[in-house]
PDB file of C-alpha atoms in Angstrom:
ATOM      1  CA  UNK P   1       3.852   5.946  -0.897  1.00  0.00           C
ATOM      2  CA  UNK P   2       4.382   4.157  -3.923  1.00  0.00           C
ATOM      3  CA  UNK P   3       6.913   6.023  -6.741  1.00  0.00           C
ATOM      4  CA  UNK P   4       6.057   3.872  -9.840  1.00  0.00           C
ATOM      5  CA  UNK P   5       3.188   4.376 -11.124  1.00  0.00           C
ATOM      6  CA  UNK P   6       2.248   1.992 -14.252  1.00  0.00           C
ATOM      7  CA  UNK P   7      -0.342   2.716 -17.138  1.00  0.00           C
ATOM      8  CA  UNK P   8      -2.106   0.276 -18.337  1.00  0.00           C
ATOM      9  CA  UNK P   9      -2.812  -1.862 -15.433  1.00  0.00           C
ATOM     10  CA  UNK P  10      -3.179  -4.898 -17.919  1.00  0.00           C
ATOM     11  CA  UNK P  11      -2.790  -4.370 -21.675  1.00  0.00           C
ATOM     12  CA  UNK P  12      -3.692  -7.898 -24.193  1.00  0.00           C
ATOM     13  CA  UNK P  13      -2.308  -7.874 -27.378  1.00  0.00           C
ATOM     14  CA  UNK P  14      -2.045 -10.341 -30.326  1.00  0.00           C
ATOM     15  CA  UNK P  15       1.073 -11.803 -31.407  1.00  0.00           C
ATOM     16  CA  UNK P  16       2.968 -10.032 -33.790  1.00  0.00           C
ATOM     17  CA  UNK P  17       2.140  -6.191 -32.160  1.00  0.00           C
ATOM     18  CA  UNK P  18       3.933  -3.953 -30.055  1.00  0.00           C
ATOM     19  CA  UNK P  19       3.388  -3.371 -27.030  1.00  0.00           C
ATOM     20  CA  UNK P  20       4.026   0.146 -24.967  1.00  0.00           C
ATOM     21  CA  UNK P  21       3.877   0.572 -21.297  1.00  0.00           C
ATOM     22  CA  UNK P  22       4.154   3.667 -19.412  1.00  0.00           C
ATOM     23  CA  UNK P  23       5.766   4.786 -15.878  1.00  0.00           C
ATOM     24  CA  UNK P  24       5.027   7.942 -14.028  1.00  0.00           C
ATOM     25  CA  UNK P  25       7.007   8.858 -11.135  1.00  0.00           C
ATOM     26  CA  UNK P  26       6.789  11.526  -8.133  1.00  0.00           C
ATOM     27  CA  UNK P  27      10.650  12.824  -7.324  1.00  0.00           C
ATOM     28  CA  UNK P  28      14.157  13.162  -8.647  1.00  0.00           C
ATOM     29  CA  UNK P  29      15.679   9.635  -9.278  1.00  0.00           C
ATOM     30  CA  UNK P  30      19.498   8.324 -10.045  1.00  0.00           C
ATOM     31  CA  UNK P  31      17.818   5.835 -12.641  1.00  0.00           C
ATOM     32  CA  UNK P  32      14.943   3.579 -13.318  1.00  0.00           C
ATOM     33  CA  UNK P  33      14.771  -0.238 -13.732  1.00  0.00           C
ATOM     34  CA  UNK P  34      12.160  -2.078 -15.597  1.00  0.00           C
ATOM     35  CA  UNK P  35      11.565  -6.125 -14.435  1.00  0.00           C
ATOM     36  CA  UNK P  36       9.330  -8.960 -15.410  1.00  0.00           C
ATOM     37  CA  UNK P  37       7.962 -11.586 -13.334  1.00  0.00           C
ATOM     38  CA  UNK P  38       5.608 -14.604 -14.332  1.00  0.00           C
ATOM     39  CA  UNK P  39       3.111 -15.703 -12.156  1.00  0.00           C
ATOM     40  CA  UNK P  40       4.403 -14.314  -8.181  1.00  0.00           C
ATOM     41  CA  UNK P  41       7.968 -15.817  -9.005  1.00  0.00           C
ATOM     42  CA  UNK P  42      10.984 -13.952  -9.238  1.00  0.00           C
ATOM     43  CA  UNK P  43      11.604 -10.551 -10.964  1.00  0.00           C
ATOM     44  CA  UNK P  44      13.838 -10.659 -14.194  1.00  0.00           C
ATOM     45  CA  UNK P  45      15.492  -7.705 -14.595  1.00  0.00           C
ATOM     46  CA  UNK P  46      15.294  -5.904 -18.411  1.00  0.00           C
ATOM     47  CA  UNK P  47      17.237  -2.707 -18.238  1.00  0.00           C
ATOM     48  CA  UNK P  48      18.660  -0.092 -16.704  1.00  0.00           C
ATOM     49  CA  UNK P  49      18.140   3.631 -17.915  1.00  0.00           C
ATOM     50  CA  UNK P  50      19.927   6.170 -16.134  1.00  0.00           C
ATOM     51  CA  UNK P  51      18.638   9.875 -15.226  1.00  0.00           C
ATOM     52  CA  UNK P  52      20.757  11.491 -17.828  1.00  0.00           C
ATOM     53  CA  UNK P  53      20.095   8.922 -20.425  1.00  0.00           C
ATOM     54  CA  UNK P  54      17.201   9.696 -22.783  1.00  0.00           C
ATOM     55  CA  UNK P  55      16.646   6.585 -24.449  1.00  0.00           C
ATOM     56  CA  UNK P  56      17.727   2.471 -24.185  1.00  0.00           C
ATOM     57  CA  UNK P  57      17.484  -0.445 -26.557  1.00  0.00           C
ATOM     58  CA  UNK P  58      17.700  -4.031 -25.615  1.00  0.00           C
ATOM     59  CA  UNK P  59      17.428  -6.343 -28.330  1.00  0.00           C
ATOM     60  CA  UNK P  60      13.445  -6.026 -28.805  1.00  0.00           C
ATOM     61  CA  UNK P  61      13.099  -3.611 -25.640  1.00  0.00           C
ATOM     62  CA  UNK P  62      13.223   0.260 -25.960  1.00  0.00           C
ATOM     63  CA  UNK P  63      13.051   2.369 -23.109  1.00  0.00           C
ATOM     64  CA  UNK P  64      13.239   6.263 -22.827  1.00  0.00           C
ATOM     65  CA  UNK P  65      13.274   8.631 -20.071  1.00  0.00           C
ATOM     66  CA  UNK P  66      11.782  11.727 -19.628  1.00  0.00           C
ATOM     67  CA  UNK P  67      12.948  13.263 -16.811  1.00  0.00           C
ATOM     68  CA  UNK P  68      10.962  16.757 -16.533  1.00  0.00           C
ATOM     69  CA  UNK P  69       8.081  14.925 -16.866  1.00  0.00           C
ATOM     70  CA  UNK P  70       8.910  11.829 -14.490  1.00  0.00           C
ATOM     71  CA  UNK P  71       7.731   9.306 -16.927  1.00  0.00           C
ATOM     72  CA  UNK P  72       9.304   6.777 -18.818  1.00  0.00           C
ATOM     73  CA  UNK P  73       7.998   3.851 -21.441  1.00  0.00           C
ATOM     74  CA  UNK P  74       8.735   0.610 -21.921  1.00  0.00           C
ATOM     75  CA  UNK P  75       7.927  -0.849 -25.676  1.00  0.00           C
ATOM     76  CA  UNK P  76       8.183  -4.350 -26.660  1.00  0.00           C
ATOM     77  CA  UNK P  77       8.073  -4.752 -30.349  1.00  0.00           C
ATOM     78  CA  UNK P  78       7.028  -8.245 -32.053  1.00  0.00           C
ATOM     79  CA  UNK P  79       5.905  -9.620 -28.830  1.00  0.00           C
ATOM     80  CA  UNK P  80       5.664 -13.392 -28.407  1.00  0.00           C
ATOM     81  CA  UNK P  81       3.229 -15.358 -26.292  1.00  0.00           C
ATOM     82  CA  UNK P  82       6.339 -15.565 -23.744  1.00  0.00           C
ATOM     83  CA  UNK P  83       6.304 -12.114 -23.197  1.00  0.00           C
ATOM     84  CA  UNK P  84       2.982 -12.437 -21.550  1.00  0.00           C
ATOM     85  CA  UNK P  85       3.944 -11.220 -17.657  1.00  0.00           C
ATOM     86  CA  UNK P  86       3.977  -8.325 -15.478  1.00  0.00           C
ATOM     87  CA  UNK P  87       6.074  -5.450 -16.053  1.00  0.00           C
ATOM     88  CA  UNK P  88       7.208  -3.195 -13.687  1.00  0.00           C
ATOM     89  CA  UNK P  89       9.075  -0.059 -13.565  1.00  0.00           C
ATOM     90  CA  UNK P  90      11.358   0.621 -10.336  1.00  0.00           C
ATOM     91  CA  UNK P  91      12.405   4.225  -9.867  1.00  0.00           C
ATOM     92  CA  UNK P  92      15.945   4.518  -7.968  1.00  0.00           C
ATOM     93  CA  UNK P  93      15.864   6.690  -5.123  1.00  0.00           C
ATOM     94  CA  UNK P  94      18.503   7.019  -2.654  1.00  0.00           C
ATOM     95  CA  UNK P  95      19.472   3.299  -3.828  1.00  0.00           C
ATOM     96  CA  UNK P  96      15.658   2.394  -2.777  1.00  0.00           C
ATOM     97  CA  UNK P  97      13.675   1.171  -5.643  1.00  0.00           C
ATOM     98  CA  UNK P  98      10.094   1.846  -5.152  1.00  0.00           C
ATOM     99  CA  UNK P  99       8.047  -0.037  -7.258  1.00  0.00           C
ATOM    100  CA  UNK P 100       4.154   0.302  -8.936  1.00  0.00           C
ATOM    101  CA  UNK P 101       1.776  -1.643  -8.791  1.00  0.00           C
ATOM    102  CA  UNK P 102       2.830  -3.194 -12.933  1.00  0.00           C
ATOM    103  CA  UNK P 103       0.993  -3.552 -15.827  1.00  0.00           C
ATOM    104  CA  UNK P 104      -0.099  -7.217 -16.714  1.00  0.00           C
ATOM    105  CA  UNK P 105       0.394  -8.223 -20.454  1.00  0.00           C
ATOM    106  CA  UNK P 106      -1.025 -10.644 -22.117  1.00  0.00           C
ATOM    107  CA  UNK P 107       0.129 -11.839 -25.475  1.00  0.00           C
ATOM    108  CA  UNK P 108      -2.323 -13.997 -27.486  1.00  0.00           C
ATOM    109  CA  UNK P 109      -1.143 -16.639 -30.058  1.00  0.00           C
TER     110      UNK P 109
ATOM    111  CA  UNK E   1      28.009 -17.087 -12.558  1.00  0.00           C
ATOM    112  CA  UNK E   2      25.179 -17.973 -10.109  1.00  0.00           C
ATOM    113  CA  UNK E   3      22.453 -15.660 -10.047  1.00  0.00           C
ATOM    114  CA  UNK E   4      20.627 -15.211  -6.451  1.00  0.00           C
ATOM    115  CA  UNK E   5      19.942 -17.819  -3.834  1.00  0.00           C
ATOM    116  CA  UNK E   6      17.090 -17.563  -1.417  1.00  0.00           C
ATOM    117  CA  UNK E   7      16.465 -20.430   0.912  1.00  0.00           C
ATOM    118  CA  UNK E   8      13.912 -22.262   2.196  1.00  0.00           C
ATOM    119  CA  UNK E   9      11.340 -21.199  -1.219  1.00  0.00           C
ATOM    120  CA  UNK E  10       8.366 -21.529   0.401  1.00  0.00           C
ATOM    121  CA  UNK E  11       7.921 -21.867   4.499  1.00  0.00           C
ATOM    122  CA  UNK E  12       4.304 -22.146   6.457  1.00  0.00           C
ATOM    123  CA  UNK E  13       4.646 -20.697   9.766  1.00  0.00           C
ATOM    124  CA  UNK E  14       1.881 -19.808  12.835  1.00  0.00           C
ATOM    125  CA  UNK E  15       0.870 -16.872  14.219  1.00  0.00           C
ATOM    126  CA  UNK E  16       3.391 -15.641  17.224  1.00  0.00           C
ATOM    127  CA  UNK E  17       6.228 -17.798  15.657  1.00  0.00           C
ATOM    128  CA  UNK E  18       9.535 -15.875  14.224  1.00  0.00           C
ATOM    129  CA  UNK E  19      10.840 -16.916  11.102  1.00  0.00           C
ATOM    130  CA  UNK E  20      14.378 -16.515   9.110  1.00  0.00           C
ATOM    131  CA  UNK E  21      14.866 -16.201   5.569  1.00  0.00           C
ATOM    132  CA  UNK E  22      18.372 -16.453   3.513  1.00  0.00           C
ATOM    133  CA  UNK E  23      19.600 -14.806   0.401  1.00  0.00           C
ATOM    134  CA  UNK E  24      22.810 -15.503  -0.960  1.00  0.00           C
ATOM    135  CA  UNK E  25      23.640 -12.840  -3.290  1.00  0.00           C
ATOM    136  CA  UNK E  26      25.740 -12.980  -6.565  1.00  0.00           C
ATOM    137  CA  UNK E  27      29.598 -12.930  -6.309  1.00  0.00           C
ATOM    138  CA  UNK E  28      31.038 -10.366  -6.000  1.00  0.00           C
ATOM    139  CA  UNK E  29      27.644  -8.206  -5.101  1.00  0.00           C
ATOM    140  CA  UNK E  30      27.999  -6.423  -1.752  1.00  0.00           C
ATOM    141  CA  UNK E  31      24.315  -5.116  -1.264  1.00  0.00           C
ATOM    142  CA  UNK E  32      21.715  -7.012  -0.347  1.00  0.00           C
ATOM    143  CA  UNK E  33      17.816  -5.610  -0.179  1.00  0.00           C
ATOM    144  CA  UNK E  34      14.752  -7.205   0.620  1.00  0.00           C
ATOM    145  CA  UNK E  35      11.473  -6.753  -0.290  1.00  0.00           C
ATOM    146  CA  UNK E  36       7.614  -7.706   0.300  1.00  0.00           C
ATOM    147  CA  UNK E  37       5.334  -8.339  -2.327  1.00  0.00           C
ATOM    148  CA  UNK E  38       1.559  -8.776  -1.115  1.00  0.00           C
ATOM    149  CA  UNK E  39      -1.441  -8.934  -3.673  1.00  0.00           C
ATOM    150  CA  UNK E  40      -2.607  -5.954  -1.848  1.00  0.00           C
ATOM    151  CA  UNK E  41       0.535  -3.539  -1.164  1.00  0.00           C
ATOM    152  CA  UNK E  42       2.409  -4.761  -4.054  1.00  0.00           C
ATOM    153  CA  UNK E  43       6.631  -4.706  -3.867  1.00  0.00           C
ATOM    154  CA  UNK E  44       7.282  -2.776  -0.871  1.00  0.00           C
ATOM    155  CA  UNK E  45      11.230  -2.152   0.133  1.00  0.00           C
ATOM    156  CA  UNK E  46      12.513  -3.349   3.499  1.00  0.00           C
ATOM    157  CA  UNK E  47      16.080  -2.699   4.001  1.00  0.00           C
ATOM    158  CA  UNK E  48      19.315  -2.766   2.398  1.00  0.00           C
ATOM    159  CA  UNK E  49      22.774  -3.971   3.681  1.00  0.00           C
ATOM    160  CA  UNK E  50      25.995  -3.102   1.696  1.00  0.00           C
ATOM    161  CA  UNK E  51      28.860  -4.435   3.506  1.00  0.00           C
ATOM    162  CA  UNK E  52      27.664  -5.729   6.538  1.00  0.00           C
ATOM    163  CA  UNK E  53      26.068  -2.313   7.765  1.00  0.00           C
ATOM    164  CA  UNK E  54      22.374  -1.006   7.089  1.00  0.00           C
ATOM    165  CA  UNK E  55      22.120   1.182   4.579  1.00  0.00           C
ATOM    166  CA  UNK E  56      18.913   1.716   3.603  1.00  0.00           C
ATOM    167  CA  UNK E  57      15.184   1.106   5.536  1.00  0.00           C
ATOM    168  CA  UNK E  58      11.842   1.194   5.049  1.00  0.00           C
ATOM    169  CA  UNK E  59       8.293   1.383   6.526  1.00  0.00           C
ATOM    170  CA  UNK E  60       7.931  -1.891   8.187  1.00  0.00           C
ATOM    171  CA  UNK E  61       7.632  -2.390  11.917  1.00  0.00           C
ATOM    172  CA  UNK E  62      10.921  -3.540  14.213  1.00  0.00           C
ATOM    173  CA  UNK E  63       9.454  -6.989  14.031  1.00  0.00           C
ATOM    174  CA  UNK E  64      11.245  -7.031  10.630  1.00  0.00           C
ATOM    175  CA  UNK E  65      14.887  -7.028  10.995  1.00  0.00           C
ATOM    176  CA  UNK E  66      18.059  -8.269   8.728  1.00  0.00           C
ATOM    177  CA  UNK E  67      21.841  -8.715   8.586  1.00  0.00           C
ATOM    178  CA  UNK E  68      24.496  -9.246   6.490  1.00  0.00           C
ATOM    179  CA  UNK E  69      27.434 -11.190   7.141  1.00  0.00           C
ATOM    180  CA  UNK E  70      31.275 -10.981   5.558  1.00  0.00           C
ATOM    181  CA  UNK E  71      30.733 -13.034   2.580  1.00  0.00           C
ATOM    182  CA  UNK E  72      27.544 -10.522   1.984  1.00  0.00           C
ATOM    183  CA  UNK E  73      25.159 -13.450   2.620  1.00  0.00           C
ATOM    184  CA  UNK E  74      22.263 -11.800   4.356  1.00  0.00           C
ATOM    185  CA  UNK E  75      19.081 -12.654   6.457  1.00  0.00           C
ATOM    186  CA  UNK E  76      15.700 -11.468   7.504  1.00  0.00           C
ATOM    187  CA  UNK E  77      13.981 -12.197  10.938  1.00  0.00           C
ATOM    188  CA  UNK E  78      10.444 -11.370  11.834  1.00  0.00           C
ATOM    189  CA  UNK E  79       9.623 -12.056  15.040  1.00  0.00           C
ATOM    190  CA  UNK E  80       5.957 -12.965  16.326  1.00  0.00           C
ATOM    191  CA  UNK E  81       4.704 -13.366  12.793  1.00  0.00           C
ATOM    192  CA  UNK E  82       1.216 -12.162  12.256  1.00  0.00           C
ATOM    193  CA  UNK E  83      -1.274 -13.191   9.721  1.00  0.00           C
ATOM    194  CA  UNK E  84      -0.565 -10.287   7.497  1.00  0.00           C
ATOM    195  CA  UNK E  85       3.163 -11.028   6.888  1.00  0.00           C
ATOM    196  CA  UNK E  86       2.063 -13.520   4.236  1.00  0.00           C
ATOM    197  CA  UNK E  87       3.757 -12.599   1.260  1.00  0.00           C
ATOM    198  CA  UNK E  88       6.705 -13.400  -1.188  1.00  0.00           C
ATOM    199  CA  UNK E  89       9.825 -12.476   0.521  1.00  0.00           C
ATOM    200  CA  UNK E  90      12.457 -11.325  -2.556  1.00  0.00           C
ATOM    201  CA  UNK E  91      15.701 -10.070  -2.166  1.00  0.00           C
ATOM    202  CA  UNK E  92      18.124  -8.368  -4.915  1.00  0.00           C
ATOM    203  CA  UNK E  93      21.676  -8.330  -5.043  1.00  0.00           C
ATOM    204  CA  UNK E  94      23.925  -5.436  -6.737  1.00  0.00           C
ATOM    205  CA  UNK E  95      27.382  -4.286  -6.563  1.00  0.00           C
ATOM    206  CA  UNK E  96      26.429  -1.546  -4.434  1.00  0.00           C
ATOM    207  CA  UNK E  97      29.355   0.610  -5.707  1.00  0.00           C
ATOM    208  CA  UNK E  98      27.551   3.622  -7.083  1.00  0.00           C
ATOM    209  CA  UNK E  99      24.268   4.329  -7.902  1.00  0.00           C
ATOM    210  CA  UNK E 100      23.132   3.359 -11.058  1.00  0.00           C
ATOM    211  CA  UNK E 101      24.159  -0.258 -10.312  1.00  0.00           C
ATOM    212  CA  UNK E 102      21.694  -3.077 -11.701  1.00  0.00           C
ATOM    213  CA  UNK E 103      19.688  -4.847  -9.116  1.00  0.00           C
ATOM    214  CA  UNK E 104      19.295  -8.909  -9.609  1.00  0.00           C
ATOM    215  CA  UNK E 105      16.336 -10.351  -7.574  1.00  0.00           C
ATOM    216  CA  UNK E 106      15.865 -13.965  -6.498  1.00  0.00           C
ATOM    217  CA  UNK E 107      13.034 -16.250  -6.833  1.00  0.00           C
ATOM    218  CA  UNK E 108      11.796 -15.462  -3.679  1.00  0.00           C
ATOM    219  CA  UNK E 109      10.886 -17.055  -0.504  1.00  0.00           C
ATOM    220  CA  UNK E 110       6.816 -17.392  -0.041  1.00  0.00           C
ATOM    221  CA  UNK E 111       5.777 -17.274   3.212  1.00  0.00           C
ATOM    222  CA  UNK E 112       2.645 -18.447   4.400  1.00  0.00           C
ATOM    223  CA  UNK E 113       1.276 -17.574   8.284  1.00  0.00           C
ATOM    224  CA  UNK E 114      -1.877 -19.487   9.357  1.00  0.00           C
TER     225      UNK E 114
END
């Protein structure tokens, strides 16, 4: 069964906005990873948050954690038409990461 | 540093054959997983190898094996390939020392059974 769990399942913004993606998950986890990959090629990874971390910036990316209610959010501020990709989220369990199905941005000049 | 290396990128096999896929990971890494990623299942985990042992496994059948050798280089065999095993084939490298260790994936190997 899958663990991530993405909301939206494809989110289109302008360029210029923010964009926020959530992540649900089912059972304890040691952290969560969020990646990127353009069209089927290779996932990028973004960041790392850790189970007892609350909150993660990466120059435009902020992620937080919420642990007690197995969700976390990714938020991309000032996206650029680059950005436009799928996101996923990739819960840690056991050293397993058990990825969603991702949400598919598109960022519009 | 070089990130991850997965050979051949793209392979077209037929139905019954086997088939072997390469990933060298990054230096230093000493875990090596693979995944599947189908339009239909999405990214599904396979196994993981941290210094030359499984550590990790999934839900696929024992058509799907790997190994991992002493420089961590690792492969993955499946045997009598069905049409359903068409998918991109990615593996991710880490350090493998703890548990909160960033995983690095590779482009990918797409495999395509006819």
């Amino acid at each position: 069964s899958q663990q991530g769990e993405e909301d939206p399942q494809a989110l289109s913004i302008q360029e210029g906005e923010n964009a926020t993606m959530n992540c649900s998950y089912k059972t304890s986890i040691n952290n969560l990873q969020w990646y990127r990959q353009n069209s089927g090629r290779g996932l990028v990874h973004l960041i790392l948050i850790r189970s007892n971390e609350r909150e993660k910036h990466s120059g435009r990316l902020r992620v937080t954690l919420d642990t007690s209610k197995k969700s976390s959010s990714l938020l991309i501020t000032a996206s650029r038409a680059a950005d436009t990709a799928s996101y996923f989220c990739a819960p840690n369990q056991g050293g397993k990461l058990i990825f969603g199905q991702g949400t598919e941005l598109s960022v519009k000049p | 540093k070089a990130g991850v290396t997965q050979t051949p990128r793209y392979l077209i096999k037929t139905r019954g054959q086997q088939v072997t896929l390469s990933c060298s990971p990054i230096s230093g890494h000493r875990s090596v997983s693979w995944y599947q990623q189908t339009p239909g299942q999405g990214l599904q985990f396979l196994f993981e190898y941290f210094s030359e042992t499984q550590r990790n496994k999934g839900n696929f059948p024992g058509r799907f094996s790997g190994r991992q050798f002493s420089n961590s280089r690792s492969e993955m065999n499946v045997s009598t390939l069905e049409l359903g095993d068409s998918a991109l084939y990615l593996c991710a490298s880490s350090w493998g020392g703890g548990l909160n260790t960033e995983a690095f994936f590779g482009q990918g190997t797409r495999l395509t059974v006819v």
